[in-house]
Amino acid sequence: MGEPPLGLVGASAAAIRCSRPQRCECQERNPSASLMDRFRPEFLNRVDEVVVFHALGKEQIRRIVDLQLARVRRTALAQGIDLSFDDGLRDHLAQIGYDPEFGARMLKRKIRLEVESQLADALLRGDVRDGDKVTMTYDSGTRSVLVQKGASPTEAPSEASTQVPAHA
């Protein structure tokens, strides 16, 4: 009864011993040794396999952001909207969607809040319609996501593009 819950031990051990993206050789070679210090043999006899998780690096987090945004893009394409995202928005999502202790679990929620909700609002207002080409950007000055109609992520917003500020 004096032992902490398994999930907390796993998360704290991973955060303390493997807080860098490189492999922790001591845990890779013999992860059971760390467990023997924390758990009773009766419990460990019931464990078939030990999996060591490593902290995500910036490149891995960015890849997860790209995968999640690809899902949003496919959904928009099904609605007839050609959606793209600039690097500033990707970087912003990677920063706010990752926590060293919990990993990238918050990322889906942040994308739903910061990207999907803003696009849905623009659709409901009629600012974005079927057949539109839309780029979503992040404005660090106003700290908000912008929906830009008629621009590609490499183009600067021009007179022809319409900026639709998102509600933060």
PDB file of C-alpha atoms in Angstrom:
ATOM      1  CA  MET A   1       0.000   0.000   0.000  1.00  0.00           C
ATOM      2  CA  GLY A   2       2.941   2.333   0.527  1.00  0.00           C
ATOM      3  CA  GLU A   3       3.924   2.139  -3.140  1.00  0.00           C
ATOM      4  CA  PRO A   4       2.903   4.961  -5.502  1.00  0.00           C
ATOM      5  CA  PRO A   5       0.541   4.142  -8.384  1.00  0.00           C
ATOM      6  CA  LEU A   6       2.221   2.493 -11.362  1.00  0.00           C
ATOM      7  CA  GLY A   7       1.387   5.285 -13.813  1.00  0.00           C
ATOM      8  CA  LEU A   8       3.029   7.931 -11.653  1.00  0.00           C
ATOM      9  CA  VAL A   9       6.184   5.908 -11.172  1.00  0.00           C
ATOM     10  CA  GLY A  10       6.443   5.295 -14.904  1.00  0.00           C
ATOM     11  CA  ALA A  11       5.913   8.939 -15.794  1.00  0.00           C
ATOM     12  CA  SER A  12       8.278  10.295 -13.165  1.00  0.00           C
ATOM     13  CA  ALA A  13      10.948   7.700 -13.887  1.00  0.00           C
ATOM     14  CA  ALA A  14      10.767   8.502 -17.587  1.00  0.00           C
ATOM     15  CA  ALA A  15      10.881  12.225 -16.910  1.00  0.00           C
ATOM     16  CA  ILE A  16      13.814  11.995 -14.514  1.00  0.00           C
ATOM     17  CA  ARG A  17      15.956   9.314 -16.095  1.00  0.00           C
ATOM     18  CA  CYS A  18      15.119   9.782 -19.781  1.00  0.00           C
ATOM     19  CA  SER A  19      14.393  13.469 -20.143  1.00  0.00           C
ATOM     20  CA  ARG A  20      16.503  13.714 -23.289  1.00  0.00           C
ATOM     21  CA  PRO A  21      15.637  12.242 -26.680  1.00  0.00           C
ATOM     22  CA  GLN A  22      18.719  10.002 -26.702  1.00  0.00           C
ATOM     23  CA  ARG A  23      18.407   6.494 -25.372  1.00  0.00           C
ATOM     24  CA  CYS A  24      19.134   5.943 -21.684  1.00  0.00           C
ATOM     25  CA  GLU A  25      21.547   3.052 -21.912  1.00  0.00           C
ATOM     26  CA  CYS A  26      21.231   1.958 -18.284  1.00  0.00           C
ATOM     27  CA  GLN A  27      17.472   1.493 -18.604  1.00  0.00           C
ATOM     28  CA  GLU A  28      17.749  -0.022 -22.085  1.00  0.00           C
ATOM     29  CA  ARG A  29      20.167  -2.707 -20.916  1.00  0.00           C
ATOM     30  CA  ASN A  30      18.357  -3.672 -17.742  1.00  0.00           C
ATOM     31  CA  PRO A  31      15.079  -1.825 -17.142  1.00  0.00           C
ATOM     32  CA  SER A  32      14.058  -4.456 -14.603  1.00  0.00           C
ATOM     33  CA  ALA A  33      16.761  -3.249 -12.209  1.00  0.00           C
ATOM     34  CA  SER A  34      15.000   0.115 -11.841  1.00  0.00           C
ATOM     35  CA  LEU A  35      11.699  -1.648 -11.246  1.00  0.00           C
ATOM     36  CA  MET A  36      13.150  -3.935  -8.569  1.00  0.00           C
ATOM     37  CA  ASP A  37      14.030  -0.859  -6.526  1.00  0.00           C
ATOM     38  CA  ARG A  38      10.390   0.282  -6.550  1.00  0.00           C
ATOM     39  CA  PHE A  39       8.153  -2.804  -6.676  1.00  0.00           C
ATOM     40  CA  ARG A  40       7.789  -6.013  -4.753  1.00  0.00           C
ATOM     41  CA  PRO A  41       8.833  -9.280  -6.427  1.00  0.00           C
ATOM     42  CA  GLU A  42       5.241 -10.555  -6.277  1.00  0.00           C
ATOM     43  CA  PHE A  43       4.164  -7.757  -8.572  1.00  0.00           C
ATOM     44  CA  LEU A  44       7.168  -7.983 -10.889  1.00  0.00           C
ATOM     45  CA  ASN A  45       6.553 -11.706 -11.416  1.00  0.00           C
ATOM     46  CA  ARG A  46       3.268 -10.730 -13.077  1.00  0.00           C
ATOM     47  CA  VAL A  47       4.948  -8.342 -15.543  1.00  0.00           C
ATOM     48  CA  ASP A  48       5.734 -10.031 -18.850  1.00  0.00           C
ATOM     49  CA  GLU A  49       7.567  -7.230 -20.603  1.00  0.00           C
ATOM     50  CA  VAL A  50       8.999  -3.825 -19.763  1.00  0.00           C
ATOM     51  CA  VAL A  51       8.803  -1.091 -22.384  1.00  0.00           C
ATOM     52  CA  VAL A  52      11.031   1.967 -21.964  1.00  0.00           C
ATOM     53  CA  PHE A  53       9.599   5.210 -23.347  1.00  0.00           C
ATOM     54  CA  HIS A  54      11.847   8.118 -24.238  1.00  0.00           C
ATOM     55  CA  ALA A  55      11.072  11.820 -24.242  1.00  0.00           C
ATOM     56  CA  LEU A  56      10.119  13.171 -27.648  1.00  0.00           C
ATOM     57  CA  GLY A  57      12.522  15.443 -29.492  1.00  0.00           C
ATOM     58  CA  LYS A  58      11.501  18.620 -31.331  1.00  0.00           C
ATOM     59  CA  GLU A  59      11.689  16.869 -34.695  1.00  0.00           C
ATOM     60  CA  GLN A  60       9.365  14.099 -33.483  1.00  0.00           C
ATOM     61  CA  ILE A  61       6.881  16.581 -32.041  1.00  0.00           C
ATOM     62  CA  ARG A  62       6.860  18.515 -35.301  1.00  0.00           C
ATOM     63  CA  ARG A  63       6.186  15.256 -37.190  1.00  0.00           C
ATOM     64  CA  ILE A  64       3.217  14.540 -34.899  1.00  0.00           C
ATOM     65  CA  VAL A  65       1.899  18.061 -35.568  1.00  0.00           C
ATOM     66  CA  ASP A  66       2.203  17.432 -39.320  1.00  0.00           C
ATOM     67  CA  LEU A  67       0.329  14.128 -39.039  1.00  0.00           C
ATOM     68  CA  GLN A  68      -2.498  15.706 -37.048  1.00  0.00           C
ATOM     69  CA  LEU A  69      -2.767  18.677 -39.410  1.00  0.00           C
ATOM     70  CA  ALA A  70      -2.859  16.278 -42.380  1.00  0.00           C
ATOM     71  CA  ARG A  71      -5.969  14.751 -40.799  1.00  0.00           C
ATOM     72  CA  VAL A  72      -7.567  18.202 -40.502  1.00  0.00           C
ATOM     73  CA  ARG A  73      -6.598  18.967 -44.116  1.00  0.00           C
ATOM     74  CA  ARG A  74      -8.249  15.743 -45.355  1.00  0.00           C
ATOM     75  CA  THR A  75     -11.432  16.654 -43.501  1.00  0.00           C
ATOM     76  CA  ALA A  76     -11.398  20.137 -45.057  1.00  0.00           C
ATOM     77  CA  LEU A  77     -10.772  18.691 -48.536  1.00  0.00           C
ATOM     78  CA  ALA A  78     -13.844  16.496 -48.085  1.00  0.00           C
ATOM     79  CA  GLN A  79     -15.772  19.760 -47.554  1.00  0.00           C
ATOM     80  CA  GLY A  80     -14.263  21.251 -50.732  1.00  0.00           C
ATOM     81  CA  ILE A  81     -11.743  23.491 -48.957  1.00  0.00           C
ATOM     82  CA  ASP A  82      -8.068  23.443 -49.954  1.00  0.00           C
ATOM     83  CA  LEU A  83      -6.484  24.008 -46.547  1.00  0.00           C
ATOM     84  CA  SER A  84      -2.814  24.606 -45.766  1.00  0.00           C
ATOM     85  CA  PHE A  85      -0.858  25.692 -42.705  1.00  0.00           C
ATOM     86  CA  ASP A  86       2.196  27.907 -42.418  1.00  0.00           C
ATOM     87  CA  ASP A  87       5.321  27.010 -40.454  1.00  0.00           C
ATOM     88  CA  GLY A  88       4.572  29.591 -37.762  1.00  0.00           C
ATOM     89  CA  LEU A  89       1.329  27.807 -36.899  1.00  0.00           C
ATOM     90  CA  ARG A  90       3.055  24.420 -36.936  1.00  0.00           C
ATOM     91  CA  ASP A  91       5.756  25.713 -34.576  1.00  0.00           C
ATOM     92  CA  HIS A  92       3.151  27.281 -32.288  1.00  0.00           C
ATOM     93  CA  LEU A  93       1.180  24.020 -32.087  1.00  0.00           C
ATOM     94  CA  ALA A  94       4.345  22.019 -31.412  1.00  0.00           C
ATOM     95  CA  GLN A  95       5.192  24.362 -28.548  1.00  0.00           C
ATOM     96  CA  ILE A  96       1.773  24.472 -26.866  1.00  0.00           C
ATOM     97  CA  GLY A  97       0.802  20.875 -27.602  1.00  0.00           C
ATOM     98  CA  TYR A  98       3.738  19.196 -25.899  1.00  0.00           C
ATOM     99  CA  ASP A  99       4.520  18.724 -22.232  1.00  0.00           C
ATOM    100  CA  PRO A 100       7.698  16.876 -21.157  1.00  0.00           C
ATOM    101  CA  GLU A 101       5.788  14.878 -18.552  1.00  0.00           C
ATOM    102  CA  PHE A 102       2.714  13.990 -20.605  1.00  0.00           C
ATOM    103  CA  GLY A 103       4.169  14.008 -24.110  1.00  0.00           C
ATOM    104  CA  ALA A 104       1.994  15.097 -27.028  1.00  0.00           C
ATOM    105  CA  ARG A 105      -1.350  14.092 -25.515  1.00  0.00           C
ATOM    106  CA  MET A 106      -2.570  17.697 -25.415  1.00  0.00           C
ATOM    107  CA  LEU A 107      -1.820  18.231 -29.095  1.00  0.00           C
ATOM    108  CA  LYS A 108      -5.132  16.922 -30.443  1.00  0.00           C
ATOM    109  CA  ARG A 109      -7.026  19.107 -28.001  1.00  0.00           C
ATOM    110  CA  LYS A 110      -4.980  22.178 -28.912  1.00  0.00           C
ATOM    111  CA  ILE A 111      -5.493  21.551 -32.641  1.00  0.00           C
ATOM    112  CA  ARG A 112      -9.218  21.218 -32.069  1.00  0.00           C
ATOM    113  CA  LEU A 113      -9.283  24.480 -30.108  1.00  0.00           C
ATOM    114  CA  GLU A 114      -6.788  26.551 -32.102  1.00  0.00           C
ATOM    115  CA  VAL A 115      -7.361  25.255 -35.656  1.00  0.00           C
ATOM    116  CA  GLU A 116     -10.583  23.288 -36.124  1.00  0.00           C
ATOM    117  CA  SER A 117     -12.746  25.660 -34.073  1.00  0.00           C
ATOM    118  CA  GLN A 118     -11.391  28.718 -35.894  1.00  0.00           C
ATOM    119  CA  LEU A 119     -11.999  27.141 -39.289  1.00  0.00           C
ATOM    120  CA  ALA A 120     -15.509  26.076 -38.247  1.00  0.00           C
ATOM    121  CA  ASP A 121     -16.285  29.627 -37.096  1.00  0.00           C
ATOM    122  CA  ALA A 122     -15.100  31.019 -40.451  1.00  0.00           C
ATOM    123  CA  LEU A 123     -17.305  28.488 -42.253  1.00  0.00           C
ATOM    124  CA  LEU A 124     -20.344  29.368 -40.150  1.00  0.00           C
ATOM    125  CA  ARG A 125     -19.821  33.095 -40.729  1.00  0.00           C
ATOM    126  CA  GLY A 126     -19.607  32.433 -44.475  1.00  0.00           C
ATOM    127  CA  ASP A 127     -16.061  33.810 -44.682  1.00  0.00           C
ATOM    128  CA  VAL A 128     -14.878  30.471 -46.098  1.00  0.00           C
ATOM    129  CA  ARG A 129     -16.877  28.480 -48.635  1.00  0.00           C
ATOM    130  CA  ASP A 130     -16.691  25.325 -50.704  1.00  0.00           C
ATOM    131  CA  GLY A 131     -13.944  25.698 -53.334  1.00  0.00           C
ATOM    132  CA  ASP A 132     -11.881  28.240 -51.363  1.00  0.00           C
ATOM    133  CA  LYS A 133      -8.154  27.978 -50.893  1.00  0.00           C
ATOM    134  CA  VAL A 134      -7.393  28.743 -47.246  1.00  0.00           C
ATOM    135  CA  THR A 135      -4.163  29.114 -45.293  1.00  0.00           C
ATOM    136  CA  MET A 136      -4.091  29.141 -41.522  1.00  0.00           C
ATOM    137  CA  THR A 137      -1.301  31.117 -39.866  1.00  0.00           C
ATOM    138  CA  TYR A 138      -0.259  32.122 -36.375  1.00  0.00           C
ATOM    139  CA  ASP A 139       0.274  35.791 -35.557  1.00  0.00           C
ATOM    140  CA  SER A 140       2.689  35.964 -32.637  1.00  0.00           C
ATOM    141  CA  GLY A 141       1.952  39.673 -32.140  1.00  0.00           C
ATOM    142  CA  THR A 142      -1.731  39.149 -31.426  1.00  0.00           C
ATOM    143  CA  ARG A 143      -1.180  35.549 -30.304  1.00  0.00           C
ATOM    144  CA  SER A 144      -4.016  34.321 -32.484  1.00  0.00           C
ATOM    145  CA  VAL A 145      -4.656  31.944 -35.353  1.00  0.00           C
ATOM    146  CA  LEU A 146      -5.640  33.655 -38.600  1.00  0.00           C
ATOM    147  CA  VAL A 147      -7.660  32.164 -41.423  1.00  0.00           C
ATOM    148  CA  GLN A 148      -6.401  33.628 -44.706  1.00  0.00           C
ATOM    149  CA  LYS A 149      -8.553  33.064 -47.749  1.00  0.00           C
ATOM    150  CA  GLY A 150      -6.902  32.957 -51.168  1.00  0.00           C
ATOM    151  CA  ALA A 151      -3.247  32.726 -50.076  1.00  0.00           C
ATOM    152  CA  SER A 152      -0.778  29.890 -50.083  1.00  0.00           C
ATOM    153  CA  PRO A 153       1.561  29.373 -47.118  1.00  0.00           C
ATOM    154  CA  THR A 154       4.572  30.684 -49.073  1.00  0.00           C
ATOM    155  CA  GLU A 155       2.816  33.868 -50.272  1.00  0.00           C
ATOM    156  CA  ALA A 156       2.599  36.928 -48.108  1.00  0.00           C
ATOM    157  CA  PRO A 157      -0.979  38.102 -47.606  1.00  0.00           C
ATOM    158  CA  SER A 158      -1.819  40.410 -50.496  1.00  0.00           C
ATOM    159  CA  GLU A 159      -4.630  42.803 -51.261  1.00  0.00           C
ATOM    160  CA  ALA A 160      -6.529  39.891 -52.853  1.00  0.00           C
ATOM    161  CA  SER A 161      -6.415  37.678 -49.774  1.00  0.00           C
ATOM    162  CA  THR A 162      -8.912  38.102 -46.999  1.00  0.00           C
ATOM    163  CA  GLN A 163      -7.707  37.834 -43.431  1.00  0.00           C
ATOM    164  CA  VAL A 164     -10.272  36.476 -41.051  1.00  0.00           C
ATOM    165  CA  PRO A 165      -9.026  36.829 -37.466  1.00  0.00           C
ATOM    166  CA  ALA A 166      -9.850  33.865 -35.309  1.00  0.00           C
ATOM    167  CA  HIS A 167     -11.456  34.286 -31.929  1.00  0.00           C
ATOM    168  CA  ALA A 168      -8.831  33.296 -29.360  1.00  0.00           C
TER     169      ALA A 168
END
